[in-house]
XYZ file of C-alpha atoms in Angstrom:
567
model
C 7.906 -41.236 7.389
C 4.450 -39.694 6.803
C 4.344 -35.940 6.495
C 1.492 -33.474 6.970
C 2.017 -31.145 4.036
C -1.267 -29.238 3.814
C 0.338 -26.019 5.053
C 3.294 -26.390 2.692
C 0.925 -27.181 -0.181
C -1.232 -24.102 0.285
C 1.760 -21.782 0.673
C 3.794 -23.261 -2.195
C 0.965 -23.684 -4.688
C -0.711 -20.435 -3.612
C 2.420 -18.357 -4.128
C 3.239 -20.133 -7.399
C -0.226 -19.544 -8.840
C -0.206 -15.973 -7.548
C 3.089 -15.333 -9.325
C 1.862 -16.806 -12.624
C -1.493 -15.033 -12.644
C -0.054 -11.831 -11.142
C 2.565 -11.672 -13.908
C -0.150 -12.298 -16.501
C -2.309 -9.510 -15.043
C 0.660 -7.155 -15.052
C 1.340 -8.087 -18.689
C -2.267 -7.180 -19.509
C -1.797 -3.872 -17.664
C -4.222 -4.898 -14.932
C -3.674 -4.659 -11.201
C -1.777 -7.700 -9.853
C -4.647 -8.043 -7.346
C -6.739 -9.456 -10.193
C -4.105 -12.126 -10.744
C -3.900 -13.015 -7.054
C -7.676 -13.386 -6.807
C -7.690 -15.490 -9.986
C -4.996 -17.714 -8.433
C -7.268 -18.255 -5.444
C -10.185 -19.180 -7.696
C -8.019 -21.786 -9.443
C -6.875 -23.213 -6.068
C -10.374 -23.138 -4.623
C -12.981 -25.888 -4.307
C -15.188 -24.533 -7.095
C -12.716 -25.230 -9.924
C -11.117 -28.542 -11.011
C -7.545 -29.486 -10.112
C -5.653 -28.599 -6.948
C -7.837 -27.675 -3.968
C -6.153 -25.977 -1.042
C -7.088 -26.480 2.580
C -9.540 -23.656 3.232
C -9.111 -23.780 7.013
C -5.361 -23.268 6.704
C -5.922 -20.656 4.012
C -8.222 -18.778 6.392
C -5.534 -18.740 9.090
C -2.909 -17.527 6.621
C -5.413 -14.905 5.507
C -5.780 -13.765 9.125
C -2.027 -13.186 9.297
C -2.287 -11.348 5.987
C -5.046 -9.129 7.396
C -2.949 -8.325 10.462
C 0.067 -7.373 8.362
C -2.106 -5.391 5.949
C -3.601 -3.433 8.835
C -0.135 -3.010 10.332
C 0.949 -1.467 7.035
C -2.096 0.819 7.017
C -1.198 2.085 10.490
C 2.477 2.391 9.554
C 1.646 4.667 6.621
C -1.292 6.491 8.211
C -0.783 10.218 7.780
C -2.850 12.620 9.842
C -0.981 15.409 8.043
C -2.341 14.306 4.645
C -5.840 14.116 6.092
C -5.726 17.533 7.781
C -4.564 19.170 4.536
C -7.891 18.303 2.851
C -10.129 17.680 5.874
C -12.898 20.073 4.757
C -13.638 17.986 1.676
C -12.252 14.521 2.527
C -14.061 13.973 5.845
C -17.613 15.036 4.890
C -17.135 13.652 1.375
C -16.043 10.195 2.513
C -18.777 10.057 5.157
C -21.484 11.052 2.677
C -20.214 8.746 -0.105
C -19.921 5.786 2.284
C -23.486 6.408 3.476
C -24.806 6.525 -0.090
C -22.984 3.326 -1.100
C -24.180 1.543 2.046
C -27.796 2.552 1.405
C -27.573 1.477 -2.244
C -26.194 -1.908 -1.177
C -28.945 -2.204 1.422
C -31.527 -1.399 -1.263
C -30.161 -4.147 -3.528
C -30.133 -6.559 -0.590
C -33.770 -5.713 0.234
C -34.705 -6.390 -3.393
C -33.034 -9.815 -3.073
C -34.951 -10.506 0.160
C -32.088 -10.230 2.656
C -32.449 -8.907 6.175
C -31.637 -5.301 7.041
C -28.453 -6.215 8.916
C -27.158 -8.365 6.038
C -27.968 -5.568 3.625
C -26.184 -2.869 5.623
C -23.009 -4.944 6.030
C -23.125 -5.832 2.324
C -23.603 -2.168 1.389
C -20.754 -1.017 3.638
C -18.398 -3.545 2.048
C -19.099 -1.913 -1.338
C -18.175 1.551 -0.049
C -14.440 1.176 0.553
C -11.947 1.571 -2.294
C -8.698 -0.376 -2.571
C -5.638 1.500 -1.313
C -3.345 -0.484 -3.622
C -5.366 0.264 -6.773
C -5.931 3.936 -5.959
C -2.296 4.732 -5.131
C -1.062 2.963 -8.242
C -3.446 4.941 -10.444
C -2.395 8.194 -8.754
C 1.319 7.401 -9.082
C 1.059 6.400 -12.750
C -0.519 9.772 -13.563
C 1.738 11.898 -11.350
C -1.263 13.003 -9.310
C -0.156 12.273 -5.744
C 1.334 15.747 -5.269
C -1.578 17.560 -6.870
C -4.714 18.839 -5.198
C -6.673 15.970 -6.747
C -4.244 13.409 -5.396
C -4.263 14.866 -1.889
C -8.063 14.826 -1.789
C -8.178 11.213 -3.017
C -5.601 10.076 -0.434
C -7.352 11.995 2.369
C -10.686 10.510 1.304
C -9.128 7.055 1.441
C -7.749 7.679 4.945
C -11.251 8.510 6.195
C -12.607 5.334 4.581
C -9.859 3.320 6.284
C -10.784 4.849 9.641
C -14.447 3.989 9.064
C -13.411 0.377 8.403
C -11.427 0.361 11.641
C -14.558 1.525 13.487
C -16.563 -1.181 11.721
C -14.097 -3.836 12.900
C -14.900 -2.733 16.454
C -18.682 -2.608 16.099
C -19.361 -5.648 13.914
C -18.714 -8.267 16.648
C -21.270 -6.483 18.845
C -23.731 -6.458 15.956
C -23.076 -10.161 15.397
C -23.685 -10.970 19.054
C -26.957 -9.060 19.045
C -28.195 -10.465 15.741
C -27.062 -14.047 16.260
C -27.005 -14.782 20.006
C -25.497 -18.066 21.126
C -27.960 -20.943 21.761
C -29.576 -20.511 25.128
C -28.252 -16.973 25.384
C -30.235 -14.046 26.644
C -32.703 -12.212 24.424
C -31.333 -8.784 23.698
C -33.379 -5.775 24.701
C -32.610 -2.137 24.020
C -30.930 -1.903 27.406
C -28.734 -4.951 26.847
C -27.735 -3.609 23.431
C -26.675 -0.324 25.004
C -24.716 -2.220 27.670
C -22.965 -4.310 25.014
C -22.026 -1.176 23.074
C -20.755 0.562 26.211
C -18.680 -2.481 27.225
C -17.162 -2.667 23.749
C -16.310 1.030 23.786
C -14.755 0.607 27.243
C -12.659 -2.357 26.078
C -11.416 -0.479 23.027
C -10.799 2.657 25.104
C -8.774 0.636 27.620
C -6.750 -0.869 24.783
C -6.140 2.544 23.194
C -5.152 4.022 26.566
C -2.649 1.239 27.227
C -1.202 1.607 23.727
C -0.880 5.379 24.043
C 0.543 5.373 27.563
C 2.656 2.210 27.538
C 3.037 1.307 23.872
C 4.154 4.783 22.822
C 7.115 4.488 25.223
C 7.869 0.775 25.100
C 7.694 0.151 21.344
C 10.143 2.922 20.290
C 12.441 1.931 23.197
C 12.496 -1.703 22.050
C 13.206 -0.695 18.457
C 15.960 1.703 19.494
C 17.686 -0.937 21.621
C 17.304 -3.557 18.905
C 18.670 -1.220 16.234
C 21.634 -0.582 18.530
C 22.631 -4.250 18.257
C 23.407 -3.737 14.575
C 21.573 -6.952 13.653
C 19.179 -6.551 10.738
C 17.593 -9.922 11.490
C 16.838 -8.945 15.075
C 15.375 -5.601 13.978
C 13.119 -7.262 11.426
C 12.094 -9.830 14.029
C 11.349 -7.023 16.507
C 9.091 -5.262 13.993
C 7.138 -8.416 13.177
C 6.941 -9.408 16.850
C 5.477 -6.013 17.689
C 2.944 -6.203 14.832
C 1.734 -9.728 15.550
C 2.311 -9.599 19.315
C 0.225 -6.472 19.813
C -2.486 -7.938 17.583
C -2.570 -11.158 19.610
C -2.373 -9.352 22.953
C -5.169 -6.971 22.038
C -7.453 -9.892 21.195
C -6.574 -11.913 24.295
C -6.538 -9.113 26.869
C -9.046 -6.593 25.549
C -11.271 -8.644 23.273
C -10.658 -6.438 20.218
C -9.868 -7.854 16.795
C -6.417 -8.889 15.594
C -6.732 -6.361 12.778
C -7.404 -3.443 15.133
C -4.441 -4.390 17.329
C -2.121 -4.579 14.319
C -3.388 -1.208 13.075
C -2.514 0.462 16.373
C 0.894 -1.245 16.428
C 1.629 0.310 13.033
C 0.187 3.637 14.155
C 2.581 3.820 17.112
C 5.539 2.717 15.005
C 4.614 5.494 12.596
C 5.678 7.997 15.263
C 9.085 6.350 15.747
C 12.199 7.603 13.977
C 12.680 3.998 12.874
C 9.302 3.831 11.122
C 10.726 3.918 7.606
C 13.253 1.206 8.386
C 10.482 -0.821 10.019
C 8.321 -0.424 6.918
C 11.195 -1.384 4.634
C 12.330 -4.411 6.639
C 8.842 -5.843 7.118
C 7.731 -5.214 3.531
C 8.764 -8.596 2.007
C 6.868 -10.602 4.617
C 3.906 -8.208 4.487
C 3.784 -8.582 0.712
C 3.998 -12.377 0.859
C 1.166 -12.729 3.370
C -0.874 -10.050 1.617
C -0.641 -12.160 -1.542
C -1.750 -15.235 0.416
C -4.623 -13.166 1.812
C -5.869 -12.320 -1.681
C -5.380 -15.950 -2.782
C -7.416 -17.176 0.195
C -10.146 -14.649 -0.639
C -10.222 -15.936 -4.215
C -10.624 -19.495 -2.897
C -13.943 -18.461 -1.352
C -15.344 -17.194 -4.664
C -17.801 -19.395 -6.536
C -17.610 -18.384 -10.239
C -21.035 -19.941 -10.872
C -22.621 -16.785 -9.473
C -21.592 -14.987 -12.679
C -23.816 -17.371 -14.675
C -26.552 -18.113 -12.170
C -27.142 -14.543 -10.954
C -25.848 -12.163 -13.641
C -28.379 -9.444 -12.770
C -27.285 -9.387 -9.125
C -23.645 -9.194 -10.173
C -24.435 -6.417 -12.650
C -26.340 -4.457 -10.003
C -23.405 -4.804 -7.583
C -20.940 -3.595 -10.208
C -23.171 -0.651 -11.095
C -23.330 0.422 -7.442
C -19.519 0.400 -7.259
C -18.834 1.966 -10.650
C -21.642 4.499 -10.848
C -23.533 4.678 -7.557
C -20.809 5.691 -5.159
C -18.797 7.415 -7.910
C -21.769 9.604 -8.797
C -22.152 10.461 -5.119
C -18.465 11.406 -4.914
C -18.764 13.527 -8.086
C -21.754 15.465 -6.752
C -20.081 16.016 -3.363
C -16.811 17.296 -4.853
C -18.651 19.612 -7.248
C -20.855 20.866 -4.393
C -17.692 21.964 -2.597
C -16.775 24.132 -5.571
C -14.041 22.006 -7.137
C -13.714 21.848 -10.961
C -14.959 19.026 -13.167
C -11.589 17.333 -13.603
C -11.100 17.063 -9.832
C -14.567 15.561 -9.351
C -14.010 13.095 -12.204
C -10.611 12.037 -10.852
C -11.975 11.403 -7.348
C -14.922 9.482 -8.819
C -12.628 7.323 -10.973
C -10.350 6.671 -7.991
C -13.221 5.334 -5.900
C -14.859 3.279 -8.674
C -13.496 -0.021 -7.336
C -13.298 -2.029 -4.128
C -10.500 -4.139 -2.695
C -8.822 -5.389 0.453
C -11.053 -3.710 3.059
C -14.152 -4.973 1.272
C -12.785 -8.515 1.638
C -11.987 -7.999 5.316
C -15.460 -6.610 6.084
C -17.206 -9.319 4.034
C -15.126 -12.108 5.585
C -15.811 -10.874 9.104
C -19.496 -10.472 8.282
C -19.757 -14.098 7.126
C -17.805 -15.330 10.171
C -20.168 -13.439 12.505
C -23.299 -14.584 10.684
C -24.356 -11.056 9.693
C -23.649 -11.559 5.999
C -24.364 -14.608 3.833
C -22.093 -16.476 1.415
C -23.987 -15.155 -1.609
C -23.271 -11.584 -0.532
C -19.580 -12.420 -0.171
C -19.561 -13.874 -3.699
C -21.157 -10.676 -5.008
C -18.511 -8.574 -3.215
C -15.717 -10.685 -4.727
C -17.276 -10.538 -8.192
C -17.691 -6.783 -7.867
C -14.066 -6.405 -6.790
C -12.696 -8.496 -9.672
C -14.721 -6.697 -12.316
C -14.234 -3.154 -11.021
C -10.482 -3.532 -10.458
C -10.194 -4.739 -14.065
C -12.332 -1.853 -15.353
C -10.715 0.874 -13.233
C -7.777 1.540 -15.633
C -10.297 1.926 -18.480
C -12.247 4.491 -16.450
C -9.060 6.483 -15.896
C -8.327 6.326 -19.634
C -11.748 7.868 -20.310
C -11.049 10.610 -17.747
C -7.638 11.267 -19.315
C -9.210 11.571 -22.770
C -11.855 13.919 -21.436
C -9.138 16.032 -19.862
C -7.146 16.074 -23.105
C -10.171 17.454 -24.940
C -10.951 19.987 -22.249
C -7.509 21.118 -21.201
C -7.570 23.271 -18.069
C -4.141 24.661 -17.295
C -3.166 25.593 -13.757
C -2.912 23.963 -10.392
C -5.426 21.246 -11.298
C -3.193 19.774 -14.031
C -1.459 16.447 -13.553
C 1.854 18.120 -12.670
C 2.874 19.296 -9.211
C 1.972 22.840 -8.280
C 4.875 25.326 -8.357
C 4.714 25.621 -4.568
C 5.406 21.883 -4.093
C 9.155 22.538 -3.880
C 12.121 24.151 -5.660
C 11.788 24.533 -9.435
C 12.470 21.412 -11.498
C 13.819 23.284 -14.534
C 17.497 22.324 -14.461
C 20.222 21.819 -17.051
C 23.337 19.628 -16.960
C 22.090 18.256 -13.682
C 22.493 14.983 -11.823
C 19.398 12.857 -11.239
C 19.570 10.982 -7.937
C 16.958 8.231 -7.678
C 16.337 7.353 -4.041
C 16.620 9.744 -1.098
C 17.210 7.253 1.689
C 20.363 7.169 3.767
C 22.663 6.578 0.777
C 20.852 9.036 -1.461
C 20.827 11.827 1.137
C 24.546 11.500 1.799
C 25.261 11.446 -1.941
C 23.148 14.547 -2.593
C 24.866 16.363 0.260
C 28.315 15.627 -1.206
C 27.280 16.599 -4.736
C 25.789 19.895 -3.603
C 28.969 20.714 -1.678
C 30.807 20.296 -4.980
C 28.370 22.611 -6.755
C 26.604 19.923 -8.798
C 22.923 20.735 -9.546
C 20.836 17.826 -8.279
C 17.278 16.622 -8.805
C 15.830 13.830 -6.625
C 13.236 11.163 -7.436
C 11.712 9.125 -4.601
C 8.401 7.336 -4.109
C 8.162 8.327 -0.428
C 6.275 11.519 0.366
C 8.299 11.844 3.578
C 11.587 11.740 1.674
C 10.349 14.235 -0.926
C 9.190 16.648 1.800
C 12.604 16.305 3.425
C 14.329 17.136 0.143
C 12.107 20.173 -0.375
C 12.904 21.372 3.139
C 16.594 21.216 2.199
C 15.962 23.279 -0.943
C 16.423 20.332 -3.314
C 14.146 19.874 -6.361
C 12.374 16.550 -5.867
C 9.725 14.471 -7.616
C 7.507 11.970 -5.866
C 6.845 8.750 -7.754
C 8.267 5.511 -9.088
C 11.294 6.311 -11.244
C 10.344 3.512 -13.644
C 7.112 5.381 -14.569
C 7.351 7.263 -17.854
C 5.677 10.447 -16.596
C 8.009 10.618 -13.593
C 11.113 10.312 -15.755
C 9.799 12.890 -18.228
C 9.364 15.401 -15.408
C 13.025 14.935 -14.384
C 14.169 16.017 -17.904
C 16.816 13.296 -18.410
C 17.424 14.670 -21.912
C 19.051 17.708 -20.271
C 20.870 15.787 -17.523
C 24.480 14.637 -17.618
C 24.348 11.784 -15.127
C 21.846 9.648 -13.210
C 22.685 7.787 -10.022
C 20.333 5.043 -8.862
C 20.764 4.971 -5.089
C 17.884 2.554 -4.551
C 18.594 -0.979 -3.289
C 16.106 -2.649 -5.684
C 18.094 -3.961 -8.685
C 15.063 -4.970 -10.764
C 13.477 -1.524 -10.535
C 16.870 0.099 -11.097
C 17.477 -2.006 -14.212
C 14.097 -1.101 -15.707
C 14.670 2.581 -14.954
C 18.146 2.584 -16.512
C 16.859 1.004 -19.702
C 14.303 3.821 -20.029
C 16.873 6.508 -19.209
C 19.246 5.109 -21.814
C 16.480 5.188 -24.434
C 15.687 8.841 -23.642
C 19.294 10.051 -23.482
C 21.913 7.636 -24.915
C 24.772 9.875 -23.732
C 23.612 9.888 -20.108
C 26.098 8.418 -17.624
C 24.373 5.839 -15.424
C 25.655 4.725 -12.022
C 24.015 2.320 -9.570
C 24.518 0.399 -6.337
C 24.410 -3.340 -5.748
C 24.782 -5.865 -2.948
C 25.960 -8.936 -4.870
C 27.929 -9.896 -7.973
C 24.700 -11.086 -9.571
C 23.118 -7.661 -9.085
C 26.214 -6.017 -10.567
C 25.911 -8.139 -13.719
C 22.174 -7.441 -13.966
C 22.664 -3.666 -13.735
C 25.561 -3.636 -16.198
C 23.437 -5.647 -18.645
C 20.710 -2.999 -18.386
C 22.966 -0.097 -19.306
C 24.883 0.921 -16.170
C 28.252 2.572 -16.852
C 29.409 1.776 -13.329
C 28.088 -0.165 -10.343
C 29.259 0.170 -6.750
C 29.208 -3.076 -4.800
C 28.486 -1.737 -1.330
C 30.179 -4.456 0.696
C 33.332 -4.374 -1.455
C 33.655 -0.592 -1.226
C 33.165 -0.775 2.524
C 35.974 -3.345 2.756
C 38.287 -1.109 0.663
C 37.514 1.903 2.876
C 38.205 -0.054 6.044
C 41.432 -1.430 4.556
C 42.575 2.110 3.754
C 41.926 3.129 7.357
C 43.935 0.149 8.583
C 46.845 1.023 6.335
C 46.731 4.634 7.558
C 47.493 3.607 11.155
C 51.103 4.049 12.379
C 51.706 0.307 12.562
C 51.034 -0.293 8.871
C 51.612 3.149 7.351
C 55.063 2.223 6.018
C 53.655 -0.833 4.283
C 50.959 1.134 2.459
C 52.297 0.427 -0.996
C 53.877 -2.997 -0.480
C 50.811 -5.033 -1.558
C 50.364 -2.842 -4.625
C 54.012 -3.293 -5.698
C 53.845 -7.028 -5.072
C 50.738 -7.386 -7.211
C 52.435 -5.649 -10.103
């Protein structure tokens, strides 16, 4: 029986290559994004060997874009933006303008049209969320003033990209009218803009009036069924369904619809569960998105047009970074803050690919410009860790103690200076209940969690808490495991837990390590990485239920019979 396997081929080979090159990039201490893009280059038509179906890859990429935008909306924090609005909003606007104008200037030098140049320049202005957050987390900067400014700056850039997704189709229609279509005058342009704004406004109104009520109601009812599969399906149906409906009914992009779906879910009490349950699929399609982007890249541009590539990289590394440095300094912030913000923005990533891809699809950006964007992204993401190393060395030579240091300010929560304490890693449902029980018994507790929401919740309860990945060396050092007596890993990720336990054991060999697992294989993995005890959740639940059964009047007299028989 003949089989059409193009879709299977692109998914299977794409994910396999992404894993191999992503692992290699991680080994080289580069962002995995570099590996995913490299995997796409290998699977693309410009390199020998396997060539994936680009049409199918583009459709998979579209799903990846929707889920990426859904994740952006799901984690969008107006609170983080408002905390630094006086610097983040004008700073991001000014820096984006400078980068766009620099890109337009380079495009003019290469003989491109004004529209092509402006779209090209705008695609160079937006930094990668993934790269920036990883750099901030690795240096324990997320809860510092520098980190808050960088995150707020990034939120404004994301919002500008959302606006661009709305306006670019109008620009494409005006610049490249369909054959036999009307010639656009100033009046028709204004009408097109007004109609677009009306369509988007109608979509936003429906989402705010109907979606705000319907989406949480659906999630609440689905969660009430107790089925994890149904809840996950509900989350994905909302993300993709709203994206599809927004395009069909209101003419707005899939990406914008998915962003608003995530934004409304963000307000639901189930938002964190929604984020957690949809994460594996979002990650998988995000990887396929980066692979599909890599497939579009023609490496020959590095040899044939090295000066154009160099100019693009210089705009990203120095042009927009210099603009950010000047802006931050103009607002009265110290050198180290300006340098950190500049280093954070000295790269481009996922939004640059989305803008460039849409620009090519609409005919307002050429293939050469897209190649330059991809080359700029690859090179700057690889160089970004080196830039941070230079900033770190500069800081080490010019130490400035106080609130601008890479440790949380004293007002971030209860003091972290504890002794003979318990370190609880993970402040989700299990972690919160565990911390509550330990505190009732008088045990001093310190929490580590990578969610800002969870850390804020711990601080509100008077619990010392650190935001970050527990496997990061600086995070563990701040928790003072050398003075602790026990560490409990309440996170459901066995690989991360195993890596963390190995580091804890190396710091304090006498530390008691406990963890949770959901299978016998996970139990063996955690024990092999140094756990003194592992709780298998399902087994403990069965024991607890059995004890309740044996406590009922019918079976109370037989409580000890099975135990005696087993002896």
